[in-house]
Structures are given as structure tokens and as C-alpha cells.
PDB file of C-alpha atoms and ligand atoms in Angstrom:
ATOM      1  CA  UNK L 740     103.220  30.393 -51.983  1.00  0.00           C
ATOM      2  CA  UNK L 741     102.598  30.484 -48.177  1.00  0.00           C
ATOM      3  CA  UNK L 742     105.718  29.058 -47.198  1.00  0.00           C
ATOM      4  CA  UNK L 743     107.960  31.630 -46.266  1.00  0.00           C
ATOM      5  CA  UNK L 744     111.531  29.516 -47.011  1.00  0.00           C
ATOM      6  CA  UNK L 745     109.879  28.591 -50.521  1.00  0.00           C
ATOM      7  CA  UNK L 746     109.336  32.732 -50.914  1.00  0.00           C
ATOM      8  CA  UNK L 747     112.810  32.856 -50.342  1.00  0.00           C
ATOM      9  CA  UNK L 748     113.955  30.422 -52.861  1.00  0.00           C
ATOM     10  CA  UNK L 749     111.480  31.879 -55.297  1.00  0.00           C
ATOM     11  CA  UNK L 750     113.365  35.396 -55.111  1.00  0.00           C
ATOM     12  CA  UNK L 751     109.745  36.462 -53.524  1.00  0.00           C
ATOM     13  CA  UNK L 752     111.009  37.728 -50.466  1.00  0.00           C
ATOM     14  CA  UNK L 753     114.598  39.280 -49.674  1.00  0.00           C
ATOM     15  CA  UNK L 754     117.072  37.448 -47.474  1.00  0.00           C
ATOM     16  CA  UNK L 755     120.731  37.837 -47.074  1.00  0.00           C
ATOM     17  CA  UNK L 756     121.718  34.770 -49.516  1.00  0.00           C
ATOM     18  CA  UNK L 757     125.471  33.342 -48.566  1.00  0.00           C
ATOM     19  CA  UNK L 758     125.231  30.174 -50.887  1.00  0.00           C
ATOM     20  CA  UNK L 759     123.184  28.313 -53.435  1.00  0.00           C
ATOM     21  CA  UNK L 760     123.503  25.565 -55.942  1.00  0.00           C
ATOM     22  CA  UNK L 761     120.852  23.682 -57.947  1.00  0.00           C
ATOM     23  CA  UNK L 762     119.270  21.672 -54.548  1.00  0.00           C
ATOM     24  CA  UNK L 763     119.568  24.505 -51.883  1.00  0.00           C
ATOM     25  CA  UNK L 764     119.640  27.897 -50.819  1.00  0.00           C
ATOM     26  CA  UNK L 765     121.510  29.042 -47.878  1.00  0.00           C
ATOM     27  CA  UNK L 766     121.098  32.625 -45.821  1.00  0.00           C
ATOM     28  CA  UNK L 767     121.355  34.322 -42.852  1.00  0.00           C
ATOM     29  CA  UNK L 768     118.847  33.768 -40.252  1.00  0.00           C
ATOM     30  CA  UNK L 769     116.688  37.361 -39.614  1.00  0.00           C
ATOM     31  CA  UNK L 770     116.544  36.442 -35.947  1.00  0.00           C
ATOM     32  CA  UNK L 771     120.081  35.369 -35.442  1.00  0.00           C
ATOM     33  CA  UNK L 772     121.175  33.712 -32.207  1.00  0.00           C
ATOM     34  CA  UNK L 773     124.225  34.535 -32.813  1.00  0.00           C
ATOM     35  CA  UNK L 774     126.374  36.569 -36.093  1.00  0.00           C
ATOM     36  CA  UNK L 775     126.444  34.672 -38.722  1.00  0.00           C
ATOM     37  CA  UNK L 776     123.649  32.224 -38.209  1.00  0.00           C
ATOM     38  CA  UNK L 777     122.948  30.439 -41.256  1.00  0.00           C
ATOM     39  CA  UNK L 778     119.768  28.638 -42.350  1.00  0.00           C
ATOM     40  CA  UNK L 779     120.377  26.104 -45.149  1.00  0.00           C
ATOM     41  CA  UNK L 780     117.157  25.154 -46.894  1.00  0.00           C
ATOM     42  CA  UNK L 781     116.789  22.464 -50.020  1.00  0.00           C
ATOM     43  CA  UNK L 782     114.925  24.391 -52.758  1.00  0.00           C
ATOM     44  CA  UNK L 783     111.900  21.666 -52.823  1.00  0.00           C
ATOM     45  CA  UNK L 784     109.523  21.815 -49.839  1.00  0.00           C
ATOM     46  CA  UNK L 785     109.466  19.347 -47.991  1.00  0.00           C
ATOM     47  CA  UNK L 786     108.378  19.572 -44.058  1.00  0.00           C
ATOM     48  CA  UNK L 787     110.685  16.582 -42.327  1.00  0.00           C
ATOM     49  CA  UNK L 788     113.936  15.144 -42.911  1.00  0.00           C
ATOM     50  CA  UNK L 789     112.698  11.835 -43.265  1.00  0.00           C
ATOM     51  CA  UNK L 790     110.558  13.150 -46.556  1.00  0.00           C
ATOM     52  CA  UNK L 791     113.768  14.493 -48.523  1.00  0.00           C
ATOM     53  CA  UNK L 792     114.199  12.785 -51.442  1.00  0.00           C
ATOM     54  CA  UNK L 793     117.548  10.694 -50.949  1.00  0.00           C
ATOM     55  CA  UNK L 794     119.499  12.910 -53.701  1.00  0.00           C
ATOM     56  CA  UNK L 795     118.067  15.828 -51.880  1.00  0.00           C
ATOM     57  CA  UNK L 796     119.296  14.657 -48.569  1.00  0.00           C
ATOM     58  CA  UNK L 797     122.675  14.288 -49.739  1.00  0.00           C
ATOM     59  CA  UNK L 798     122.968  17.522 -51.991  1.00  0.00           C
ATOM     60  CA  UNK L 799     121.933  19.116 -48.830  1.00  0.00           C
ATOM     61  CA  UNK L 800     124.311  17.668 -46.111  1.00  0.00           C
ATOM     62  CA  UNK L 801     127.085  18.719 -49.087  1.00  0.00           C
ATOM     63  CA  UNK L 802     125.976  22.406 -48.746  1.00  0.00           C
ATOM     64  CA  UNK L 803     126.030  22.429 -44.798  1.00  0.00           C
ATOM     65  CA  UNK L 804     129.498  20.434 -44.824  1.00  0.00           C
ATOM     66  CA  UNK L 805     130.896  23.508 -47.723  1.00  0.00           C
ATOM     67  CA  UNK L 806     129.805  25.960 -45.482  1.00  0.00           C
ATOM     68  CA  UNK L 807     130.694  25.192 -41.683  1.00  0.00           C
ATOM     69  CA  UNK L 808     134.352  26.211 -42.546  1.00  0.00           C
ATOM     70  CA  UNK L 809     133.550  29.543 -44.090  1.00  0.00           C
ATOM     71  CA  UNK L 810     131.046  30.402 -41.079  1.00  0.00           C
ATOM     72  CA  UNK L 811     133.108  29.513 -38.727  1.00  0.00           C
ATOM     73  CA  UNK L 812     136.046  31.729 -40.550  1.00  0.00           C
ATOM     74  CA  UNK L 813     134.320  34.519 -41.414  1.00  0.00           C
ATOM     75  CA  UNK L 814     133.018  34.749 -38.229  1.00  0.00           C
ATOM     76  CA  UNK L 815     136.485  34.174 -36.538  1.00  0.00           C
ATOM     77  CA  UNK L 816     134.524  31.589 -34.385  1.00  0.00           C
ATOM     78  CA  UNK L 817     135.924  28.278 -32.594  1.00  0.00           C
ATOM     79  CA  UNK L 818     133.291  25.933 -33.824  1.00  0.00           C
ATOM     80  CA  UNK L 819     129.715  25.895 -35.152  1.00  0.00           C
ATOM     81  CA  UNK L 820     126.809  24.154 -33.845  1.00  0.00           C
ATOM     82  CA  UNK L 821     124.515  22.547 -36.223  1.00  0.00           C
ATOM     83  CA  UNK L 822     121.395  21.363 -35.549  1.00  0.00           C
ATOM     84  CA  UNK L 823     117.744  20.822 -37.584  1.00  0.00           C
ATOM     85  CA  UNK L 824     114.548  20.886 -35.469  1.00  0.00           C
ATOM     86  CA  UNK L 825     112.812  18.487 -37.093  1.00  0.00           C
ATOM     87  CA  UNK L 826     108.783  18.375 -36.396  1.00  0.00           C
ATOM     88  CA  UNK L 827     106.509  20.813 -34.719  1.00  0.00           C
ATOM     89  CA  UNK L 828     107.271  18.807 -30.950  1.00  0.00           C
ATOM     90  CA  UNK L 829     110.554  19.418 -31.780  1.00  0.00           C
ATOM     91  CA  UNK L 830     110.433  23.259 -31.768  1.00  0.00           C
ATOM     92  CA  UNK L 831     110.366  23.381 -35.629  1.00  0.00           C
ATOM     93  CA  UNK L 832     108.759  26.560 -36.306  1.00  0.00           C
ATOM     94  CA  UNK L 833     108.672  26.704 -40.364  1.00  0.00           C
ATOM     95  CA  UNK L 834     107.696  23.464 -41.809  1.00  0.00           C
ATOM     96  CA  UNK L 835     109.984  23.427 -44.688  1.00  0.00           C
ATOM     97  CA  UNK L 836     113.620  21.567 -43.993  1.00  0.00           C
ATOM     98  CA  UNK L 837     116.246  23.438 -42.844  1.00  0.00           C
ATOM     99  CA  UNK L 838     119.568  23.001 -41.136  1.00  0.00           C
ATOM    100  CA  UNK L 839     121.248  25.360 -38.751  1.00  0.00           C
ATOM    101  CA  UNK L 840     124.574  26.526 -38.702  1.00  0.00           C
ATOM    102  CA  UNK L 841     125.703  28.807 -35.583  1.00  0.00           C
ATOM    103  CA  UNK L 842     129.096  29.790 -34.903  1.00  0.00           C
ATOM    104  CA  UNK L 843     130.014  29.788 -31.600  1.00  0.00           C
ATOM    105  CA  UNK L 844     132.967  30.928 -29.294  1.00  0.00           C
ATOM    106  CA  UNK L 845     134.304  30.067 -25.768  1.00  0.00           C
ATOM    107  CA  UNK L 846     132.048  31.299 -23.363  1.00  0.00           C
ATOM    108  CA  UNK L 847     129.401  32.207 -25.270  1.00  0.00           C
ATOM    109  CA  UNK L 848     126.578  31.380 -22.688  1.00  0.00           C
ATOM    110  CA  UNK L 849     125.275  28.442 -25.077  1.00  0.00           C
ATOM    111  CA  UNK L 850     125.812  25.148 -24.527  1.00  0.00           C
ATOM    112  CA  UNK L 851     126.196  21.465 -26.535  1.00  0.00           C
ATOM    113  CA  UNK L 852     123.343  19.590 -27.713  1.00  0.00           C
ATOM    114  CA  UNK L 853     123.095  17.891 -24.593  1.00  0.00           C
ATOM    115  CA  UNK L 854     121.580  21.224 -22.995  1.00  0.00           C
ATOM    116  CA  UNK L 855     118.680  20.644 -24.874  1.00  0.00           C
ATOM    117  CA  UNK L 856     117.763  17.543 -22.910  1.00  0.00           C
ATOM    118  CA  UNK L 857     116.681  16.714 -19.351  1.00  0.00           C
ATOM    119  CA  UNK L 858     118.165  13.247 -20.166  1.00  0.00           C
ATOM    120  CA  UNK L 859     114.577  11.343 -18.946  1.00  0.00           C
ATOM    121  CA  UNK L 860     114.535   7.925 -20.256  1.00  0.00           C
ATOM    122  CA  UNK L 861     112.538   4.982 -19.173  1.00  0.00           C
ATOM    123  CA  UNK L 862     113.945   1.867 -21.420  1.00  0.00           C
ATOM    124  CA  UNK L 863     116.739  -0.234 -21.731  1.00  0.00           C
ATOM    125  CA  UNK L 864     119.315   0.581 -24.515  1.00  0.00           C
ATOM    126  CA  UNK L 865     119.562  -2.753 -26.163  1.00  0.00           C
ATOM    127  CA  UNK L 866     115.392  -2.348 -26.433  1.00  0.00           C
ATOM    128  CA  UNK L 867     115.849   0.415 -27.999  1.00  0.00           C
ATOM    129  CA  UNK L 868     118.300  -0.742 -30.420  1.00  0.00           C
ATOM    130  CA  UNK L 869     116.101  -3.657 -31.209  1.00  0.00           C
ATOM    131  CA  UNK L 870     113.265  -1.435 -32.023  1.00  0.00           C
ATOM    132  CA  UNK L 871     115.289   0.910 -33.746  1.00  0.00           C
ATOM    133  CA  UNK L 872     116.654  -1.886 -36.274  1.00  0.00           C
ATOM    134  CA  UNK L 873     113.442  -3.488 -36.929  1.00  0.00           C
ATOM    135  CA  UNK L 874     112.227  -0.151 -38.228  1.00  0.00           C
ATOM    136  CA  UNK L 875     115.033   1.098 -39.651  1.00  0.00           C
ATOM    137  CA  UNK L 876     114.852  -2.893 -41.857  1.00  0.00           C
ATOM    138  CA  UNK L 877     111.270  -2.343 -42.558  1.00  0.00           C
TER     139      UNK L 877
HETATM  140  P1  LIG P1060     112.918  26.573 -36.604  1.00  0.00           P
HETATM  141  O1  LIG P1060     112.418  27.266 -35.459  1.00  0.00           O
HETATM  142  O2  LIG P1060     111.664  26.163 -37.030  1.00  0.00           O
HETATM  143  O3  LIG P1060     114.156  25.431 -36.306  1.00  0.00           O
HETATM  144  O4  LIG P1060     113.795  28.001 -37.026  1.00  0.00           O
HETATM  145  C1  LIG P1060     113.443  28.903 -37.628  1.00  0.00           C
HETATM  146  C2  LIG P1060     114.323  30.054 -38.057  1.00  0.00           C
HETATM  147  O5  LIG P1060     113.595  30.590 -38.942  1.00  0.00           O
HETATM  148  C3  LIG P1060     114.187  30.929 -36.688  1.00  0.00           C
HETATM  149  O6  LIG P1060     115.538  30.541 -36.516  1.00  0.00           O
HETATM  150  C4  LIG P1060     113.747  32.214 -37.295  1.00  0.00           C
HETATM  151  O7  LIG P1060     114.324  33.142 -37.467  1.00  0.00           O
HETATM  152  C5  LIG P1060     113.879  32.076 -39.014  1.00  0.00           C
HETATM  153  N1  LIG P1060     112.719  32.644 -39.906  1.00  0.00           N
HETATM  154  C6  LIG P1060     111.861  32.501 -39.826  1.00  0.00           C
HETATM  155  N2  LIG P1060     111.459  33.293 -40.586  1.00  0.00           N
HETATM  156  C7  LIG P1060     112.234  34.079 -41.418  1.00  0.00           C
HETATM  157  C8  LIG P1060     112.239  34.919 -42.644  1.00  0.00           C
HETATM  158  O8  LIG P1060     111.516  34.849 -43.444  1.00  0.00           O
HETATM  159  N3  LIG P1060     113.624  34.762 -43.204  1.00  0.00           N
HETATM  160  C9  LIG P1060     114.391  34.718 -42.286  1.00  0.00           C
HETATM  161  N4  LIG P1060     115.817  34.825 -42.870  1.00  0.00           N
HETATM  162  N5  LIG P1060     114.769  33.754 -41.197  1.00  0.00           N
HETATM  163  C10 LIG P1060     113.104  33.200 -40.725  1.00  0.00           C
HETATM  164 ZN1  LIG P1061     108.385  25.856 -48.205  1.00  0.00          ZN
END
């Protein structure tokens, strides 16, 4: 088993586990962007969010929702940024689905999700919406 998160899920290598259930394990990121930076991972090895079984996707988001409040409260944070790097092109370094939950405080120096992007677009909204609707219906 070479996947680092599979090895954590399997108890083969240590991690600061903060919660677990039948479908997921949540543990502290070893290189936290902030105190309380948690990763929620499905037990099943799946690289991309679109490849998760529907039940596993449901369970993953339930765990994220269950932990968002406790993570914020435990760190006395004002909120949390919750995100997924989904695919190598996005900066995903571990090819096993994981949701980042990162506590946030006023003036912590981090931006919103919007700050990741230079806001470069070339296509009209209706054209883009049509393309996505077609793909989603297929
Ligand atoms: P990504 O860039 O793929 O969205 O995030 C992967 C995250 O996994 C990084 O924030 C990194 O610090 C974390 N990480 C990588 N290896 C380990 C590990 O062995 N243990 C833990 N707890 N976190 C890890
Ligand atoms: Zn894995």
C-alpha cells in the first residue's frame, strides 16, 4: 500500500486522528496551514471526488459538516475555510480524496477561495451553463 492516506486509514502510520466513522477518518494535517487544520478522508482509496460512490460522498460531507463546528470551537476560530484540491492540476499532492477544514480568524492573512484565482474567463455565462447542463444530463 503506497498511498499515504490509505496507510493512515489502515493504522499503518500514525496520525492525530480527531474523528472516524465507518466511511471516513479525520486527522490533523502534518503541515498545518493553521492550528486545527484537519483533513477528512474516505476510507476507500479514490483519487477524485467524481469517482466516489454516492454513499461515500454523502458520508464524507456529513463528516465535514459534523466537524466544522467542533474544529472552529476547539480553536476559538471565527470560521473555517473548507476546500478540496481535486486533481493534480489543482495542486492536489496526495491522490486520495481529502477535504481540508482550516480554522480562520479575522486578519489571519489568508484570503477567501476567490483569491486563488486571477479571474481569467473567456466564455459567455449562457454558453458555459449550456455546456455544463449537457454534460450533467449525459
Ligand atoms: P493536497 O495538496 O493534496 O490538497 O493536500 C495534501 C495534504 O496532506 C497537505 O496539506 C499535507 O501537509 C498533508 N499530508 C501529506 N502527507 C501527510 C502525512 O503523512 N500525514 C498527515 N497527517 N498529513 C499529510
Ligand atoms: Zn489512498
